[in-house]
Coordinates of C-alpha atoms in Angstrom, one line a residue:
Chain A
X288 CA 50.3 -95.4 -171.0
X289 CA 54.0 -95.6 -171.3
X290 CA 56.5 -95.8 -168.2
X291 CA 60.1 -95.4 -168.8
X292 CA 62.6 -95.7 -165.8
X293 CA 66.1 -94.0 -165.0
X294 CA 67.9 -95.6 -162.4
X295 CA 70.0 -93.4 -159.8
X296 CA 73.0 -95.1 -158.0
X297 CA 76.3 -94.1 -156.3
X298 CA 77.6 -95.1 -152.6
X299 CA 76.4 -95.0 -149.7
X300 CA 75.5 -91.5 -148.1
X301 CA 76.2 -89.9 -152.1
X302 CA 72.6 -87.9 -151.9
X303 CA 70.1 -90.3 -154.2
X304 CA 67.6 -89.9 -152.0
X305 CA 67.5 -86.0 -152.0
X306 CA 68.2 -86.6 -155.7
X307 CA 65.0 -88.3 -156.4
X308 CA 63.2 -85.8 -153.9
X309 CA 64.2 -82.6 -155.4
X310 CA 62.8 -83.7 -158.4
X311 CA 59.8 -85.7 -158.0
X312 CA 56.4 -85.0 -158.2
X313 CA 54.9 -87.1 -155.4
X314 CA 56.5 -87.5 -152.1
X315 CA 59.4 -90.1 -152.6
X316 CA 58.4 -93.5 -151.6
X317 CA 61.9 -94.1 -149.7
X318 CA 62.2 -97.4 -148.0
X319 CA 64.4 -96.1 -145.2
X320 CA 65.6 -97.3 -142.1
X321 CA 67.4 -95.9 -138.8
X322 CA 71.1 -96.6 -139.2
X323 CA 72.8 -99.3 -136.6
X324 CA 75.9 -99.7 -137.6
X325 CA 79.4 -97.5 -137.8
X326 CA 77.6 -95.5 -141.0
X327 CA 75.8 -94.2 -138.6
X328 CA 78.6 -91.6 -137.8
X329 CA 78.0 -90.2 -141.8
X330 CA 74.0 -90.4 -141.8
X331 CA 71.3 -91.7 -139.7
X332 CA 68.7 -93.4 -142.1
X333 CA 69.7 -95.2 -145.2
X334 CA 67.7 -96.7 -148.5
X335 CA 67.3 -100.5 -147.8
X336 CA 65.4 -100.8 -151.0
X337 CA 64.9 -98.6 -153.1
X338 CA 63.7 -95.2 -153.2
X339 CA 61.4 -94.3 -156.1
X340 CA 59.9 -91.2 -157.3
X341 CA 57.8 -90.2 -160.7
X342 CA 57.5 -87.4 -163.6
X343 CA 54.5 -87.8 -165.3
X344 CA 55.4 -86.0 -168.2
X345 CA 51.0 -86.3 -169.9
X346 CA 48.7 -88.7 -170.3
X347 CA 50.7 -91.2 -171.7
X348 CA 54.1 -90.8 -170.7
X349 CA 55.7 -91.1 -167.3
X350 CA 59.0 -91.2 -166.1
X351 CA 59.9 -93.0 -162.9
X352 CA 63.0 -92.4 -161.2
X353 CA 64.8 -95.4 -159.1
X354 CA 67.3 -94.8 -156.2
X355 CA 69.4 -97.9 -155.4
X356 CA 70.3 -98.8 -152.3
X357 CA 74.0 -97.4 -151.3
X358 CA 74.8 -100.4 -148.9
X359 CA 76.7 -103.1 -150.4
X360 CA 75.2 -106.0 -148.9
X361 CA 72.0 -104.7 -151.1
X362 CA 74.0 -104.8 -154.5
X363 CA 71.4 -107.5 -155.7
X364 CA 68.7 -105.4 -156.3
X365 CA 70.8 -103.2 -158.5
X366 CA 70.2 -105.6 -161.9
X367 CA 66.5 -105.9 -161.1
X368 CA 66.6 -102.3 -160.8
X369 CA 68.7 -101.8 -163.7
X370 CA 66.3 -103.6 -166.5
X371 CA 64.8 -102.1 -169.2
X372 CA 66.4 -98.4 -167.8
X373 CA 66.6 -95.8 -170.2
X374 CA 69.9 -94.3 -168.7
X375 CA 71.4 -94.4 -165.2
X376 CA 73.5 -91.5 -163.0
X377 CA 76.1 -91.8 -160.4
X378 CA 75.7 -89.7 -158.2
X379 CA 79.4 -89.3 -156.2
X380 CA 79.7 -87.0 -152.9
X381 CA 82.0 -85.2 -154.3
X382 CA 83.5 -84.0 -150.4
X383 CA 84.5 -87.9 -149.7
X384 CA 87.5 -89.1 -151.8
X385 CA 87.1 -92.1 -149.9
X386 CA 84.1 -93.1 -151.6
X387 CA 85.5 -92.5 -154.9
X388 CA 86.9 -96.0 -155.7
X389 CA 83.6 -97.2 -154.8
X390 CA 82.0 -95.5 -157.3
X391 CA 84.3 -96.4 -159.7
X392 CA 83.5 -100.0 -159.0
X393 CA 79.6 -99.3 -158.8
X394 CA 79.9 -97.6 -162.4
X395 CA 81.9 -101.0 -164.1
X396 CA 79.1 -103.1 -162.5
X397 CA 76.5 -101.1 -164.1
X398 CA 78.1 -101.4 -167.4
X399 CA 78.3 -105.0 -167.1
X400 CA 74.4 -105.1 -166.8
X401 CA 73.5 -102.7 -169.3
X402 CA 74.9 -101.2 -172.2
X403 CA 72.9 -97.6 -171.8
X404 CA 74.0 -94.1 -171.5
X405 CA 75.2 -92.5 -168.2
X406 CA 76.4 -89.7 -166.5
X407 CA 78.2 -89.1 -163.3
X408 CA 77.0 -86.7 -160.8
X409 CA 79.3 -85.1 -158.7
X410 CA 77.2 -83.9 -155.6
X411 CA 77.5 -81.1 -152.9
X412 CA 79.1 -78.5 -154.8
X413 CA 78.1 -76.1 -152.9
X414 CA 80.7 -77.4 -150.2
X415 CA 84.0 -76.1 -149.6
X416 CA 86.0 -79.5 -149.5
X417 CA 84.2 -80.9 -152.8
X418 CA 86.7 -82.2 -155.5
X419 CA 86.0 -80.4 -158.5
X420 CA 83.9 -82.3 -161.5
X421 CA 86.9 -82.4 -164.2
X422 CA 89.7 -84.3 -160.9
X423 CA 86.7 -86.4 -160.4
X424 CA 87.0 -87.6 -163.8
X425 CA 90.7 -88.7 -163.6
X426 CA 90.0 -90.2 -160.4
X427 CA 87.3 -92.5 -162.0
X428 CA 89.2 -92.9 -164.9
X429 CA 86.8 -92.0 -167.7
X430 CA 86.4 -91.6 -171.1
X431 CA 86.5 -88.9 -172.5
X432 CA 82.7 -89.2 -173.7
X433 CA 81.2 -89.4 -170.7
X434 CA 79.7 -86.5 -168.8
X435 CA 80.8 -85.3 -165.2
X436 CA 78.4 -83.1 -163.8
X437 CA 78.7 -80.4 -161.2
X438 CA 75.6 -81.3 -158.8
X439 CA 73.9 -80.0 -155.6
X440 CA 71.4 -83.3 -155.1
X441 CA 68.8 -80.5 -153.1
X442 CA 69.0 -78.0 -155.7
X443 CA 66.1 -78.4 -158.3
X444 CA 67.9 -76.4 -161.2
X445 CA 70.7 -78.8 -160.6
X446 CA 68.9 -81.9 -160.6
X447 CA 66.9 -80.8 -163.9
X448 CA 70.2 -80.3 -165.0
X449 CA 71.7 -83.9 -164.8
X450 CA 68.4 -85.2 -166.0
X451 CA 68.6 -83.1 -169.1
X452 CA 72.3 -84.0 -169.8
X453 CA 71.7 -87.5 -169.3
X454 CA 68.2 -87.0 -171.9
X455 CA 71.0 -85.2 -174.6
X456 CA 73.3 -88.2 -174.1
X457 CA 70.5 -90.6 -174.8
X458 CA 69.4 -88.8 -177.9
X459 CA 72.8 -88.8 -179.4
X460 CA 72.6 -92.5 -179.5
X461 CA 69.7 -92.3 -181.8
X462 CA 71.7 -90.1 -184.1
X463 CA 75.0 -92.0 -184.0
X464 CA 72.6 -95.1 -185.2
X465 CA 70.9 -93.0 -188.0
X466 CA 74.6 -91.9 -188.9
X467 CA 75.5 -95.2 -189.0
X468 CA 72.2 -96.6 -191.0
X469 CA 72.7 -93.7 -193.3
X470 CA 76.3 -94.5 -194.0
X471 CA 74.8 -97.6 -193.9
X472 CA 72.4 -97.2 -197.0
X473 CA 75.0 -94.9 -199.0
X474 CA 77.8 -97.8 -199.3
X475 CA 75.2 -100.2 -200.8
X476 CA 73.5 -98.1 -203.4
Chain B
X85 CA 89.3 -75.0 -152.7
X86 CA 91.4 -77.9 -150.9
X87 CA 91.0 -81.4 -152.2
X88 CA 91.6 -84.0 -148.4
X89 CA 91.8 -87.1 -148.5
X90 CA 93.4 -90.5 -147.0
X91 CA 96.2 -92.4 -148.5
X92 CA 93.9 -95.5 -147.9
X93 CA 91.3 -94.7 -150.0
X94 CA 93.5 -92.8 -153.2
X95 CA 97.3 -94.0 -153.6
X96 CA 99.8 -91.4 -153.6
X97 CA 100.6 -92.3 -157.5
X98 CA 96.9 -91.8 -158.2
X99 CA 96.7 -88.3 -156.9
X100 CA 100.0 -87.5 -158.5
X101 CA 98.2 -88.5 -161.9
X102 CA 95.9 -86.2 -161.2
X103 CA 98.1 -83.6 -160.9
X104 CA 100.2 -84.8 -164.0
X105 CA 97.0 -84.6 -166.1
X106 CA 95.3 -81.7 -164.3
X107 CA 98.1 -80.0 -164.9
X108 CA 97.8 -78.7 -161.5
X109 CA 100.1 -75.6 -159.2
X110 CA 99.7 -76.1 -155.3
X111 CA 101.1 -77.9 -152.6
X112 CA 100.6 -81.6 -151.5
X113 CA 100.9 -82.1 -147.5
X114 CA 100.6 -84.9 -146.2
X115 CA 100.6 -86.7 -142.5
X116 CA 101.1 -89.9 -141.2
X117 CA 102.4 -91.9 -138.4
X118 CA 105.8 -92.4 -140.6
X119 CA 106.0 -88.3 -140.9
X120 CA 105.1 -85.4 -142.6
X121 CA 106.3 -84.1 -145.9
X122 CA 105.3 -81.1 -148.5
X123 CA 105.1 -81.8 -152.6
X124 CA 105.4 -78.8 -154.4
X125 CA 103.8 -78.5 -158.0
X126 CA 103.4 -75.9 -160.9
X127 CA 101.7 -77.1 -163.7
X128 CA 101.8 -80.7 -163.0
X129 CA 105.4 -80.3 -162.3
X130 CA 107.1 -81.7 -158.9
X131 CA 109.1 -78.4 -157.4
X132 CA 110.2 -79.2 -154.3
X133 CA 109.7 -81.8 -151.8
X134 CA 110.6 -82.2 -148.3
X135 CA 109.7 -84.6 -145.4
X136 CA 110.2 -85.1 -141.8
X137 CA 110.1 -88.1 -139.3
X138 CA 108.9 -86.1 -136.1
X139 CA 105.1 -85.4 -136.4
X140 CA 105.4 -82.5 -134.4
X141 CA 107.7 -80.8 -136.9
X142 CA 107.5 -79.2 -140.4
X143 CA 109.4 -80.5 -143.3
X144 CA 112.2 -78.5 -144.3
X145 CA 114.0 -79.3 -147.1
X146 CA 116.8 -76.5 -147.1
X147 CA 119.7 -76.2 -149.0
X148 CA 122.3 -76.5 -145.9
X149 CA 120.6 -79.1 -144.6
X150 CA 120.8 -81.1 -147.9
X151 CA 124.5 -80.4 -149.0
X152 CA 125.7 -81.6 -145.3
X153 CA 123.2 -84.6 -145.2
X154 CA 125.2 -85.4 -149.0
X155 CA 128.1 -85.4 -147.9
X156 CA 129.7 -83.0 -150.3
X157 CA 130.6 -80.3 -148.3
X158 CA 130.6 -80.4 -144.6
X159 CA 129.1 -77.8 -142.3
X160 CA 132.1 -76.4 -141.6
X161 CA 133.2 -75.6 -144.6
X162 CA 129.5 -73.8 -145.7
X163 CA 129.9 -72.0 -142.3
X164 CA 133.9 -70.8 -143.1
X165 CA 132.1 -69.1 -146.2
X166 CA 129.0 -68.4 -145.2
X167 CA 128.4 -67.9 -141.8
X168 CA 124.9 -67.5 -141.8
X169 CA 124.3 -70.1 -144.4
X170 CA 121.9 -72.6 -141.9
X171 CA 119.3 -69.9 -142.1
X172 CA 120.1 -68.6 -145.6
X173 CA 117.5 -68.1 -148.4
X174 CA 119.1 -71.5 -150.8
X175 CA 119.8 -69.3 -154.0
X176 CA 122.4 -67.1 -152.0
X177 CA 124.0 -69.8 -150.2
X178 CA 124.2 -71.7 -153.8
X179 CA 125.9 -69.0 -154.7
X180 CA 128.2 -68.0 -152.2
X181 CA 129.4 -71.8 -152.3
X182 CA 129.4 -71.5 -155.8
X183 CA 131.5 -69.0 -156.2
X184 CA 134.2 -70.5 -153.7
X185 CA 134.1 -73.0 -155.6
X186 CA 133.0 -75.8 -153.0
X187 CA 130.6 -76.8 -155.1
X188 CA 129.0 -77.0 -158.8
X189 CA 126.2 -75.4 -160.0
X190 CA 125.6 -79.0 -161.2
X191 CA 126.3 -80.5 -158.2
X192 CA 123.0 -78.4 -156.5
X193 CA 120.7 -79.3 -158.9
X194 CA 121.8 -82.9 -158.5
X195 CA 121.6 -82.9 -154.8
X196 CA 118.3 -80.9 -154.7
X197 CA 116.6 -83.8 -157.2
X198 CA 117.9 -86.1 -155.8
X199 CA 116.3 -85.2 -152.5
X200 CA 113.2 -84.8 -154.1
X201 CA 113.1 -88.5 -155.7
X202 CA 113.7 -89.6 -152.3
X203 CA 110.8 -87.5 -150.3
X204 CA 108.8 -88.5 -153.1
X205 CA 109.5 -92.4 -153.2
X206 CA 109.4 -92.4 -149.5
X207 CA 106.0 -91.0 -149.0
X208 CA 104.8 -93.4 -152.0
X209 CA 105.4 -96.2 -149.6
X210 CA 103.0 -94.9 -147.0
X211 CA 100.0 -96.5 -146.6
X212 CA 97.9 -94.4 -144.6
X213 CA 97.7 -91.2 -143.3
X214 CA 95.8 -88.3 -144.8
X215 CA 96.5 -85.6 -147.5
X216 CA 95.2 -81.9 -148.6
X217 CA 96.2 -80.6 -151.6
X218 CA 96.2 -76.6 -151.5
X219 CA 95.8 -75.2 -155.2
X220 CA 97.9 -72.4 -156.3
X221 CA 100.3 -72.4 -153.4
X222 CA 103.9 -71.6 -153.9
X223 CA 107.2 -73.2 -152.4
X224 CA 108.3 -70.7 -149.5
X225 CA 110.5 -68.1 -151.6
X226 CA 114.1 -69.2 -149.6
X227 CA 113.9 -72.4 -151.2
X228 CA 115.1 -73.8 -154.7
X229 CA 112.3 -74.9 -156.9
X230 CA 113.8 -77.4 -159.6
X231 CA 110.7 -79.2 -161.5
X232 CA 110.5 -82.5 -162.2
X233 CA 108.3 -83.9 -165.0
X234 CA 105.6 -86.7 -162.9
X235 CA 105.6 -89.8 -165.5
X236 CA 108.9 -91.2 -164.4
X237 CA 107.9 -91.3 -160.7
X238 CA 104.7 -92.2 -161.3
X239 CA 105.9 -95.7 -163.1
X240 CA 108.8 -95.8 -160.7
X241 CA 106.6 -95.4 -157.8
X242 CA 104.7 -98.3 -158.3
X243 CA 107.9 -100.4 -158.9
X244 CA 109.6 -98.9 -156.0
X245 CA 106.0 -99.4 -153.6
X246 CA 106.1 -103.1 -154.7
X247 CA 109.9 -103.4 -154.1
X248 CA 109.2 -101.8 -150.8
X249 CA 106.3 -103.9 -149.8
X250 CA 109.4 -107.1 -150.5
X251 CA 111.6 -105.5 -148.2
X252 CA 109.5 -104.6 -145.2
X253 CA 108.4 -108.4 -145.1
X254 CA 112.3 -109.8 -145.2
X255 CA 113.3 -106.6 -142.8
X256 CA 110.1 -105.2 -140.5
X257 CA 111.5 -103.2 -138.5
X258 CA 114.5 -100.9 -138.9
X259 CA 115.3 -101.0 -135.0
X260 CA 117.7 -103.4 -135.5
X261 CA 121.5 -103.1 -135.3
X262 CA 124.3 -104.9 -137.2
X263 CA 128.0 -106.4 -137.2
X264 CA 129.9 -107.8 -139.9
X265 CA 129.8 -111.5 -140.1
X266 CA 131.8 -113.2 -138.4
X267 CA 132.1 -116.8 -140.8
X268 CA 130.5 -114.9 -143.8
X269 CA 128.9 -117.9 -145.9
X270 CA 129.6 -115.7 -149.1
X271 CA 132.7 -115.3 -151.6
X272 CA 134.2 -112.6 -150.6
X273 CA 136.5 -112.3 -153.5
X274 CA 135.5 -110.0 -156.2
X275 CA 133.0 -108.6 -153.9
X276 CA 131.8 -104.8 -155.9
X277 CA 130.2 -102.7 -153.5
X278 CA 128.5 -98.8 -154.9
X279 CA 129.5 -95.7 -153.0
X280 CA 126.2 -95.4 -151.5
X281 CA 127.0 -99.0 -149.8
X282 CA 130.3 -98.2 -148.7
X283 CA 128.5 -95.4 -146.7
X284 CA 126.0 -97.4 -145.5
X285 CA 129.1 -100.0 -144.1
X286 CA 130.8 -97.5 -142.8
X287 CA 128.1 -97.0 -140.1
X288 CA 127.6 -100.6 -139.6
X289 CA 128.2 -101.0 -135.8
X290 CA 126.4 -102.8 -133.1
X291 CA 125.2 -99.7 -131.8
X292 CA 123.5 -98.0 -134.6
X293 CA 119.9 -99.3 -135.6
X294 CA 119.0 -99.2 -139.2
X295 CA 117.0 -96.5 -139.0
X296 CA 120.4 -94.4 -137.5
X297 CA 122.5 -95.7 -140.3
X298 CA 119.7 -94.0 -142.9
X299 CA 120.1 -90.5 -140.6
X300 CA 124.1 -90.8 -140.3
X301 CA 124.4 -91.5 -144.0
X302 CA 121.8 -89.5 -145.5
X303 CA 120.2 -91.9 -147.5
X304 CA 116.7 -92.6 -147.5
X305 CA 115.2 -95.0 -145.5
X306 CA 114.5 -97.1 -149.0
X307 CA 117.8 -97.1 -150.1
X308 CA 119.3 -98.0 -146.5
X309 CA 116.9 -100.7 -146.2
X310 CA 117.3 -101.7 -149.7
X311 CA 121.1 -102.0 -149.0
X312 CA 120.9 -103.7 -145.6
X313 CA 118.6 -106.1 -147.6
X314 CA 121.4 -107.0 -149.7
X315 CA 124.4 -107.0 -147.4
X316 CA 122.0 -109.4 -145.3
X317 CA 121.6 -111.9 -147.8
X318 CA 125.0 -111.8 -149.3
X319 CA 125.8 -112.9 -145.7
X320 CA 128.8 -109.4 -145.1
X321 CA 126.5 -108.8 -142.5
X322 CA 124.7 -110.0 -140.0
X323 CA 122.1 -108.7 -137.2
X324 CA 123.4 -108.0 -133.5
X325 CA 120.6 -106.9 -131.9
X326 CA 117.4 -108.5 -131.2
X327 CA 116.3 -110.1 -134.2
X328 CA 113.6 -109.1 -135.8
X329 CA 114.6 -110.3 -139.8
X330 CA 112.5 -113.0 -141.3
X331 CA 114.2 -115.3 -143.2
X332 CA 116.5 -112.1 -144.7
X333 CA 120.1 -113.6 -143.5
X334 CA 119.0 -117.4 -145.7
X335 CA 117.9 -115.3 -148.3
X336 CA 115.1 -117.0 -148.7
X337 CA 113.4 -117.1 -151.8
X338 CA 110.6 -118.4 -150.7
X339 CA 109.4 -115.4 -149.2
X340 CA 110.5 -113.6 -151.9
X341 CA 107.8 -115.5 -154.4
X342 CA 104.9 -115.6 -151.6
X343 CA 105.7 -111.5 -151.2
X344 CA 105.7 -111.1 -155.0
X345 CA 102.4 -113.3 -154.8
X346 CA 100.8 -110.9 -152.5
X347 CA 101.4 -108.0 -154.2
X348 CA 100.4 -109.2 -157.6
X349 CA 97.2 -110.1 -156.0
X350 CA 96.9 -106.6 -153.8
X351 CA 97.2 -104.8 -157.5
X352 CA 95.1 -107.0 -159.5
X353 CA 92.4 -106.3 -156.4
X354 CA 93.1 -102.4 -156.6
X355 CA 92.7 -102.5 -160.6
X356 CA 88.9 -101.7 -161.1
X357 CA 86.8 -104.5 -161.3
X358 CA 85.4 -105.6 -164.3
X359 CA 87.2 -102.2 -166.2
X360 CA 86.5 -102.8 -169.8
X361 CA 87.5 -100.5 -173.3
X362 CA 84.6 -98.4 -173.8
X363 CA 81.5 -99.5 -175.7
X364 CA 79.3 -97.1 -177.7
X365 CA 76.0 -96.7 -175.6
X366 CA 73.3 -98.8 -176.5
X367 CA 69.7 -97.2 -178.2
X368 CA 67.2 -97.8 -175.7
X369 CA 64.3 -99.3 -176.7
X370 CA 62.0 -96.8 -177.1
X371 CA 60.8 -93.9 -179.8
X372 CA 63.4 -90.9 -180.0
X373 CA 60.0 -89.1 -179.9
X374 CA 59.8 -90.6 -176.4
X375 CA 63.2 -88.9 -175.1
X376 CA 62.0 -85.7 -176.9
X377 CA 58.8 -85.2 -175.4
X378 CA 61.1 -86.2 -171.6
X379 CA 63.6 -83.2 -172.3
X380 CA 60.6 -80.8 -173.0
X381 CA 58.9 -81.4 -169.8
X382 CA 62.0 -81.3 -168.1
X383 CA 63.3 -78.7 -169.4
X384 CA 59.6 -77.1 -168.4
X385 CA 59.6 -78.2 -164.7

């Protein structure tokens, strides 16, 4: 049987959990833990670990979803998490502009430890105060390329959604490289 | 929809970006313990800006208020023509002053801008407080709305936020008052001082604070303590009251390299860490018939 992982990050309080929850198929193994310090004011339990959830898509094919841990002093487990993913998403509460620049910073660190597609999340849409998806893109200064999503982390449509987008953004790196190998082949014959 | 925020987390000249690039219409307010002020935009343009220094009240920014503040016409004069002109919608008053011919059509546009640079500038030296920015809103009909294209203040923000971030660590506080020097160490031959610092030494007296000097001559709070700054360290001036300059009066460079340290080192730790040109995505290794068979059943759930 093959297992194939996508990894789901963003800061602290961004939704991951419900993320992973909407969407999986057995009840999330969350490694959560009452809240002690001033966060507590934003949520009361956070992911210590990791939260992990699964899509068996048949037999021989399952997809497991990991949720990092939003605290920073856990930051280590995010390139353990991070190997061998297929894609990752950022998942940014799109109501808190002060976790932006965190997310920014979460997102270069990922791209130092992997190389693989991803798209940013922008959660709780369905909030009056959220930033919209296309000024969360010039606030986290990216390219062009990269997909910014609108999100609702406890919506199941939505969450289908992001995976799906992020599934389309991995497939085109397939077809860039048969572009390539074909453009490739042409010049030398 | 209204997009909050505090100036701690997203810089004034990052928001402003957006709104450059966004292309955006509304109205920036924002609050903090140095005062309140109003950016108007339409299509990422600046419109009209005003600002306050009492908390409790709203900015303003009217025309009357602005000509007098200039010095250009005093309120006298604007009431001889106008005698309702404090409460006057700006485009009638323009006119009516206009066509007495106390002032240009010019010399409006000039002061309005100029007045907007300044509310502008100003806020961009805050460092906390919080913002909301209200999409589609409109400047208030009675007042003048000349736009402004964002790149220049964006660029001269940041120069004028570093500069800024110098001056407040030579000169703190702008409670304290002045005299003219009485053994001035400097040459005072061939001395060339700019109208805007012959206003500000014309209100140099041991009774007025810097901060009253800024009111009395209606430059910004910048620009006076830019100038004080300079007359400090040129030695024409000196501080009466209770001293609270560091090291200003010596003109100590010094402090001038360890400030220009710090904020080198504050802007190299607000540059995202790590920020790199992008890189095509990487193929993951696995089948394509792998990622395939994912979207189906996705797609499925």
């Amino acid at each position: 049987m093959q297992t194939v992982k996508m990894v789901i990050t963003g800061p602290f309080a961004a939704g991951k959990t419900e993320f992973i929850q909407t969407i999986s198929e057995i009840a999330v193994v969350a490694t959560e833990r009452k809240i002690t310090d001033f966060t507590k004011a934003i949520k009361d339990n956070t992911t210590v670990a990791m939260d992990f959830g699964r899509i068996t898509v048949d037999d021989d094919l399952v997809l497991y979803l990991f949720g990092t841990p939003g605290q920073k002093r856990f930051d280590f487990m995010w390139e353990i998490l991070s190997e061998g993913m297929l894609g990752f998403i950022v998942l940014v509460d799109s109501t808190r502009s002060e976790t932006f620049k965190e997310a920014r910073q979460i997102i270069d660190i990922f791209r130092t430890f992997s190389n693989t597609p991803f798209v940013v999340a922008a959660n709780k849409q369905d909030l009056e105060d959220a930033w919209p998806p296309e000024d969360l893109r010039i606030m986290l200064d990216l390219e062009p390329h990269i997909k910014v999503l609108p999100c609702v982390a406890t919506d199941r449509e939505s969450v289908k959604t992001v995976l799906l987008e992020l599934l389309y953004s991995i497939l085109e790196t397939y077809e860039d490289d048969e572009e390539e190998q074909f453009e490739a082949d042409t010049e030398t014959n | 929809m209204a997009l909050k925020g505090k100036l701690q987390d997203i810089r004034l000249t990052q928001f402003l970006n957006l709104v450059k690039l966004a292309r955006k219409t509304g109205c920036l307010s924002l609050r903090s313990s140095q005062g309140n002020a109003i950016l108007f935009f339409r299509e990422g343009k600046l419109v009209h800006a005003a600002l306050t220094k009492n908390a409790n009240e709203e900015p303003g920014g009217d025309l009357y208020t602005l000509l007098v503040r200039s010095g250009k016409v005093q309120a006298s004069q604007i009431d001889a023509v106008f005698p309702n002109g404090a409460s006057a919608d700006d485009k009638q008053l323009g006119m009516r002053l206009i066509n007495a011919g106390l002032v240009s059509r010019n010399d409006i546009l000039r002061i309005v801008r100029k007045n907007m640079l300044d509310v502008v500038y100003e806020t961009l030296t805050w460092e906390e407080g919080a913002f909301e920015f209200q999409p589609n809103a409109t400047p208030p009909p009675e007042r003048l709305a000349v736009p402004i294209t964002l790149d220049n203040i964006i660029l001269e923000g940041d120069r004028h936020r570093e500069e800024m971030v110098e001056l407040k660590e030579d000169l703190p506080s702008l409670d304290i008052t002045l005299r003219f020097a009485e053994g001035p160490r400097a040459n005072l031959v061939n001395i060339n001082l700019s109208p805007d610092e012959w206003r500000v030494i014309s209100f140099i007296n041991p009774r007025h604070s810097v901060a009253d000097i800024a009111r009395y001559s209606g430059l910004s709070e910048f620009e006076t303590r830019r100038i004080v700054h300079k007359l400090l360290k040129n030695g024409l001036v000196e501080v009466a009251g209770k001293a609270t300059v560091q090291e200003a009066a010596a003109g100590n460079s010094h402090s001038r390299s360890r400030a220009a340290r710090t904020t080198a080192t504050k802007r190299q730790q607000s540059r995202p860490a790590g920020r790199r040109p992008a890189m095509k995505p990487k193929r993951p290794d696995v089948e394509k018939s792998v990622v395939n068979r994912l979207i189906k059943f996705i797609r499925g759930l």
